[in-house]
PDB file of C-alpha atoms in Angstrom:
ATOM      1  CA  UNK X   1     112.131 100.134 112.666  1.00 71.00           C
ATOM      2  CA  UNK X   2     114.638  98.191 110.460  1.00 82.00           C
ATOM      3  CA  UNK X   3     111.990  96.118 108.984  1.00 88.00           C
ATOM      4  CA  UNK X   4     108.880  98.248 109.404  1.00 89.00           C
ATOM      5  CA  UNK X   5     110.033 101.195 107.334  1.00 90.00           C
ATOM      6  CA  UNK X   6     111.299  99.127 104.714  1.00 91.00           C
ATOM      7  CA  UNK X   7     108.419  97.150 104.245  1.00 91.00           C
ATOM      8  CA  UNK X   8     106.526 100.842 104.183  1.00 92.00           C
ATOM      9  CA  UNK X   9     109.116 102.281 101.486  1.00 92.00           C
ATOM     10  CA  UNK X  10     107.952  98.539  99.370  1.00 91.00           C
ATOM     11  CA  UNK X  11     104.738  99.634  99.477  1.00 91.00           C
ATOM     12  CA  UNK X  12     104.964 103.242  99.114  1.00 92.00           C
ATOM     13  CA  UNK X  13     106.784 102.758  96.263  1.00 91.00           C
ATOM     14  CA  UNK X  14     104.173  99.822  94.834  1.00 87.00           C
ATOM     15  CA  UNK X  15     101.600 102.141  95.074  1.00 88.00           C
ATOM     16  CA  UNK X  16     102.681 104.728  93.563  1.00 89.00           C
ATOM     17  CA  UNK X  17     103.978 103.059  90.576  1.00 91.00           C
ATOM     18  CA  UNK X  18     100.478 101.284  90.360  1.00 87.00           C
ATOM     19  CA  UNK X  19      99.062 104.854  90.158  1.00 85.00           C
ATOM     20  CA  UNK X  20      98.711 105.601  93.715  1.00 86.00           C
ATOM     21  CA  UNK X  21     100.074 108.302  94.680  1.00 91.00           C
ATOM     22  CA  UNK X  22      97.434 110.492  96.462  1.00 89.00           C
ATOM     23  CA  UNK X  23      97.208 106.883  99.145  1.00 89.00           C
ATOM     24  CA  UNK X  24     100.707 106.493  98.991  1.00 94.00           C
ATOM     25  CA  UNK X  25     101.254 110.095  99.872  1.00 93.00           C
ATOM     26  CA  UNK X  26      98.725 109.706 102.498  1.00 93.00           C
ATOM     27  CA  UNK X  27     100.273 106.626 104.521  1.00 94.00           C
ATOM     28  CA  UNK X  28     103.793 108.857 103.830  1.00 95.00           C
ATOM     29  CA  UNK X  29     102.233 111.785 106.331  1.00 95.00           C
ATOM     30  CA  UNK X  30     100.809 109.554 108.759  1.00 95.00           C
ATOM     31  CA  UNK X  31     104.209 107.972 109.205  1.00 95.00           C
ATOM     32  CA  UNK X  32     105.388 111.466 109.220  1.00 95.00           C
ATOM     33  CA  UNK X  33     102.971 112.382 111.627  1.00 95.00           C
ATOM     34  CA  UNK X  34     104.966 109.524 114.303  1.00 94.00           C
ATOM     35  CA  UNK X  35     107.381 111.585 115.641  1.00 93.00           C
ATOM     36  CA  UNK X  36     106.053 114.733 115.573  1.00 95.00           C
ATOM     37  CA  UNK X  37     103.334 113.053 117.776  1.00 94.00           C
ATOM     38  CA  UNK X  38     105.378 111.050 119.980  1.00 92.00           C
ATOM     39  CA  UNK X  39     108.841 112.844 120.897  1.00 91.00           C
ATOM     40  CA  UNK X  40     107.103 115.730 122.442  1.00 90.00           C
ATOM     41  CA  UNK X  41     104.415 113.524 124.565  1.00 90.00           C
ATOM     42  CA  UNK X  42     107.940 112.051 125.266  1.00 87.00           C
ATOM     43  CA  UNK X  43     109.493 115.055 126.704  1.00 88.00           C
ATOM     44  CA  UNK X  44     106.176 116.203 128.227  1.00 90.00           C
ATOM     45  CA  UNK X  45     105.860 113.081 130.105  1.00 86.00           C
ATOM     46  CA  UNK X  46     109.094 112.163 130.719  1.00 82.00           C
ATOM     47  CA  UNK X  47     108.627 108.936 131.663  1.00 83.00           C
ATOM     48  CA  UNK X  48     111.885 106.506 132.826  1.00 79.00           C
ATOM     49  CA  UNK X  49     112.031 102.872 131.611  1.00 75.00           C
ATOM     50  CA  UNK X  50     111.181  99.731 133.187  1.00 82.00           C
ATOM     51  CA  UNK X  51     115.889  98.755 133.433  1.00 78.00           C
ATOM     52  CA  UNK X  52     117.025 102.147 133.179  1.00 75.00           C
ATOM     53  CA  UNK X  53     116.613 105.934 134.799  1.00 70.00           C
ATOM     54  CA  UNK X  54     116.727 107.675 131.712  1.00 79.00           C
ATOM     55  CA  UNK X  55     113.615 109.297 130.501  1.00 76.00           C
ATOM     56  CA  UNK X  56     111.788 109.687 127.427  1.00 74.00           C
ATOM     57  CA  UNK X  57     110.340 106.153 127.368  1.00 73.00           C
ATOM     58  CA  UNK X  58     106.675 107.120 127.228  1.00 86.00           C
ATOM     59  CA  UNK X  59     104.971 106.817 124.348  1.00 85.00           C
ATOM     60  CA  UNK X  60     106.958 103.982 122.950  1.00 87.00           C
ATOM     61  CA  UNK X  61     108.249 105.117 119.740  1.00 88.00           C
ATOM     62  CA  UNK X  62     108.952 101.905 117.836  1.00 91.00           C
ATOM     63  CA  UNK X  63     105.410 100.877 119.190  1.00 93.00           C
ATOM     64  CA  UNK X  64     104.078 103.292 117.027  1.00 94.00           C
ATOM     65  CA  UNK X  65     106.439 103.291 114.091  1.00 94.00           C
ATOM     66  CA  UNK X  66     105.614  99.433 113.565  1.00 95.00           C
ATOM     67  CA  UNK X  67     102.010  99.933 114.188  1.00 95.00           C
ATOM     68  CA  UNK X  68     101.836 102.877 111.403  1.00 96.00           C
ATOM     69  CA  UNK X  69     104.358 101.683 108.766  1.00 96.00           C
ATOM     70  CA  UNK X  70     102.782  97.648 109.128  1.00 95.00           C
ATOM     71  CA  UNK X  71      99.019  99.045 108.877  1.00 95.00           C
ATOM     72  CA  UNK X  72      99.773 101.598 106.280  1.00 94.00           C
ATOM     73  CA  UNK X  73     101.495  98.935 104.639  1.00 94.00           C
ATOM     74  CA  UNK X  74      98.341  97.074 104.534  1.00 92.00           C
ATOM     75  CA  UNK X  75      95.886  99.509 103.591  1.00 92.00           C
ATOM     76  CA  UNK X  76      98.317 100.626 100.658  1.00 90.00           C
ATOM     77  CA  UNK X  77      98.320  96.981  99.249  1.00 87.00           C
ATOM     78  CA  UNK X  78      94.428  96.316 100.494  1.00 78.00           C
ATOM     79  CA  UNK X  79      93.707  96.920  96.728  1.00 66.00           C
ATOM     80  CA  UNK X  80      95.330  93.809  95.646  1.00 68.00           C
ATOM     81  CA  UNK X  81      94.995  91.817  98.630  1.00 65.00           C
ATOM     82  CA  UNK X  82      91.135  92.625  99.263  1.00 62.00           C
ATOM     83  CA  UNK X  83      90.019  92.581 103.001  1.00 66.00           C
ATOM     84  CA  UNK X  84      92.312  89.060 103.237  1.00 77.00           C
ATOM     85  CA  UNK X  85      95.627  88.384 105.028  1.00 84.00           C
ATOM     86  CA  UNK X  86      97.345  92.192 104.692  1.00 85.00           C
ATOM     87  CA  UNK X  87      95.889  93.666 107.753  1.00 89.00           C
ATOM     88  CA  UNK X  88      96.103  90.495 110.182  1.00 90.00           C
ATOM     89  CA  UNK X  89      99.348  90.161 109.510  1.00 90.00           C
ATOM     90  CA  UNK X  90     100.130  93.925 109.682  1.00 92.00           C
ATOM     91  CA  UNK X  91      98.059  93.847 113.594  1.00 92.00           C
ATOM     92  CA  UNK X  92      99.898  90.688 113.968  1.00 94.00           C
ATOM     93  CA  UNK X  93     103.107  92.437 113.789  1.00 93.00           C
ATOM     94  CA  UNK X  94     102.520  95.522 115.902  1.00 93.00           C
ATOM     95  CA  UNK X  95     101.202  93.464 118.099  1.00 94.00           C
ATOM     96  CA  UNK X  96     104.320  91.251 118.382  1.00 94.00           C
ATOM     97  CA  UNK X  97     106.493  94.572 118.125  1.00 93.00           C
ATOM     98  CA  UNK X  98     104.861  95.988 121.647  1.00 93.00           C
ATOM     99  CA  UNK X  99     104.470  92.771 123.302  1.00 94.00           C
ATOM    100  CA  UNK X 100     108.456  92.189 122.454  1.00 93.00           C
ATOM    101  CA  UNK X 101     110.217  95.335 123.776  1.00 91.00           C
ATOM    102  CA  UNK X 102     107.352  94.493 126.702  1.00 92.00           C
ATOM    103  CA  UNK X 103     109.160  91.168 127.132  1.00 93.00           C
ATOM    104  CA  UNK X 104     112.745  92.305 126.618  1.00 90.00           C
ATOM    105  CA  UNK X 105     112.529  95.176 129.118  1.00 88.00           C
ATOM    106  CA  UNK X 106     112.241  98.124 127.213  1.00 86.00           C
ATOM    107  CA  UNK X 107     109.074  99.285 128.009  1.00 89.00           C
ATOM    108  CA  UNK X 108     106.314  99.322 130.156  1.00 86.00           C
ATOM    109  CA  UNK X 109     103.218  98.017 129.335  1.00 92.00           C
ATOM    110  CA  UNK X 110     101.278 101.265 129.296  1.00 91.00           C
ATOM    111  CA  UNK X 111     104.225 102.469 127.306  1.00 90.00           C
ATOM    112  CA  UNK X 112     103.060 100.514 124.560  1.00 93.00           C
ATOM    113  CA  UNK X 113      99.519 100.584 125.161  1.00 94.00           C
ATOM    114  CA  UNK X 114      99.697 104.357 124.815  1.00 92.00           C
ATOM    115  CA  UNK X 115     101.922 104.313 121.449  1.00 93.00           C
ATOM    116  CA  UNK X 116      98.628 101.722 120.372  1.00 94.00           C
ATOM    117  CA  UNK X 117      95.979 104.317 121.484  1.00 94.00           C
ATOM    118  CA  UNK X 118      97.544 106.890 119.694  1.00 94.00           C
ATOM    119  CA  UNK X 119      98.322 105.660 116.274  1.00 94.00           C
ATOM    120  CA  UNK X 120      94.854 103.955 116.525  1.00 94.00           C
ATOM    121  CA  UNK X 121      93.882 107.608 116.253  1.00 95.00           C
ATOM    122  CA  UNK X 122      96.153 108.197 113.433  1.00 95.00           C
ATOM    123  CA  UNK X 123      95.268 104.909 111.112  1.00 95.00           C
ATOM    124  CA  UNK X 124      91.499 106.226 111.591  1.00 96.00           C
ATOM    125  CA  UNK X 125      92.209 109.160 110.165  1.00 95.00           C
ATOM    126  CA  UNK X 126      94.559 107.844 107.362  1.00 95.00           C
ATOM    127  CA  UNK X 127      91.557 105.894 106.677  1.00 93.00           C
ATOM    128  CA  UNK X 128      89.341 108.473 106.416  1.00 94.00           C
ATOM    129  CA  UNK X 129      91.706 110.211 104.178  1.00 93.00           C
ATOM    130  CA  UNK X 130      92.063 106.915 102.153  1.00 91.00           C
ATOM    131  CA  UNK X 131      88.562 106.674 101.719  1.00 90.00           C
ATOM    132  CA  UNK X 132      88.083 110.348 100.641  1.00 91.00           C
ATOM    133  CA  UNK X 133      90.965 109.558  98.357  1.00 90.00           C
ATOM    134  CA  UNK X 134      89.015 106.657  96.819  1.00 83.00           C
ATOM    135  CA  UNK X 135      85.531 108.202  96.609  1.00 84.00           C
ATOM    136  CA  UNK X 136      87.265 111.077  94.950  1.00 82.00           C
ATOM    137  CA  UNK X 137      89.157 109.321  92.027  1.00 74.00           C
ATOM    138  CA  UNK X 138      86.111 107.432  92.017  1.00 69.00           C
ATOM    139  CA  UNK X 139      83.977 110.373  91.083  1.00 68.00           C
ATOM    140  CA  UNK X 140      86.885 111.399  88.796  1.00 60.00           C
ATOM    141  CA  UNK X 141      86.715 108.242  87.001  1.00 59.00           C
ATOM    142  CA  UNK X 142      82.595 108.417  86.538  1.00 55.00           C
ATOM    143  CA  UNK X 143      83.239 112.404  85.298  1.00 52.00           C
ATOM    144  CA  UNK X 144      85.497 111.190  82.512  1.00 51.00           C
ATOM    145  CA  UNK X 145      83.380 108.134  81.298  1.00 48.00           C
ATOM    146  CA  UNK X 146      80.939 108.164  78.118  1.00 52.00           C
TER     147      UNK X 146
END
């Protein structure tokens, strides 16, 4: 989370100073949409971790954090990037993110594999919403020419 919501809050903030505020204020809800997703399933679950009894260790939340802030990262800069190296490196990272606290002992493996699932479900929306975004500044832009 030290790195991922920074480099979100980069792009966030490069967006919207490009003119992009409707995407960047997109990717901002999705992020917000993290824990209000993933602390309940927590306490629903109640799951302990892989070294410890505590609970609260299913779905992993910095799993999901990374995976949101890297890919909304990506689809934020996508415009200036094209379809090249923002979103490899962004699945890249998430993927390195779950496979680490796998590694380290943090989680289990369906811990992370769940956080995956889930924010899979919340980048397809966000790009949905991105794309409804686009079409409509699109039409906007068509409206207002000569």
């Amino acid at each position: 989370m030290a790195i991922a919501l920074p480099v979100l809050a980069v792009a966030v903030g490069y967006a919207a100073w490009r003119g992009h505020r409707a995407r960047a204020t997109a990717v901002v809800l999705a992020m917000a949409a993290v824990p209000v997703l993933v602390v309940p399933l927590k306490l629903w679950i109640d799951r302990t971790g892989p070294l410890t009894a505590e609970s609260g260790y299913y779905p992993s939340g910095h799993t999901a954090t990374a995976m949101v802030a890297y890919c909304g990262a990506a689809l934020l800069l996508r415009p200036r990037t094209g379809r090249g190296w923002a979103m490899p490196v962004a699945v890249g990272l998430s993927a390195a993110t779950g496979i680490g606290l796998v590694l380290r002992g943090y989680h289990w493996p369906l811990d992370v594999l769940g956080s995956w699932l889930l924010c899979g479900m919340v980048l397809a929306l966000l790009v949905t919403a991105l794309r409804w975004i686009d079409n409509r500044r699109a039409v906007g832009s068509e409206a207002g020419a000569p």
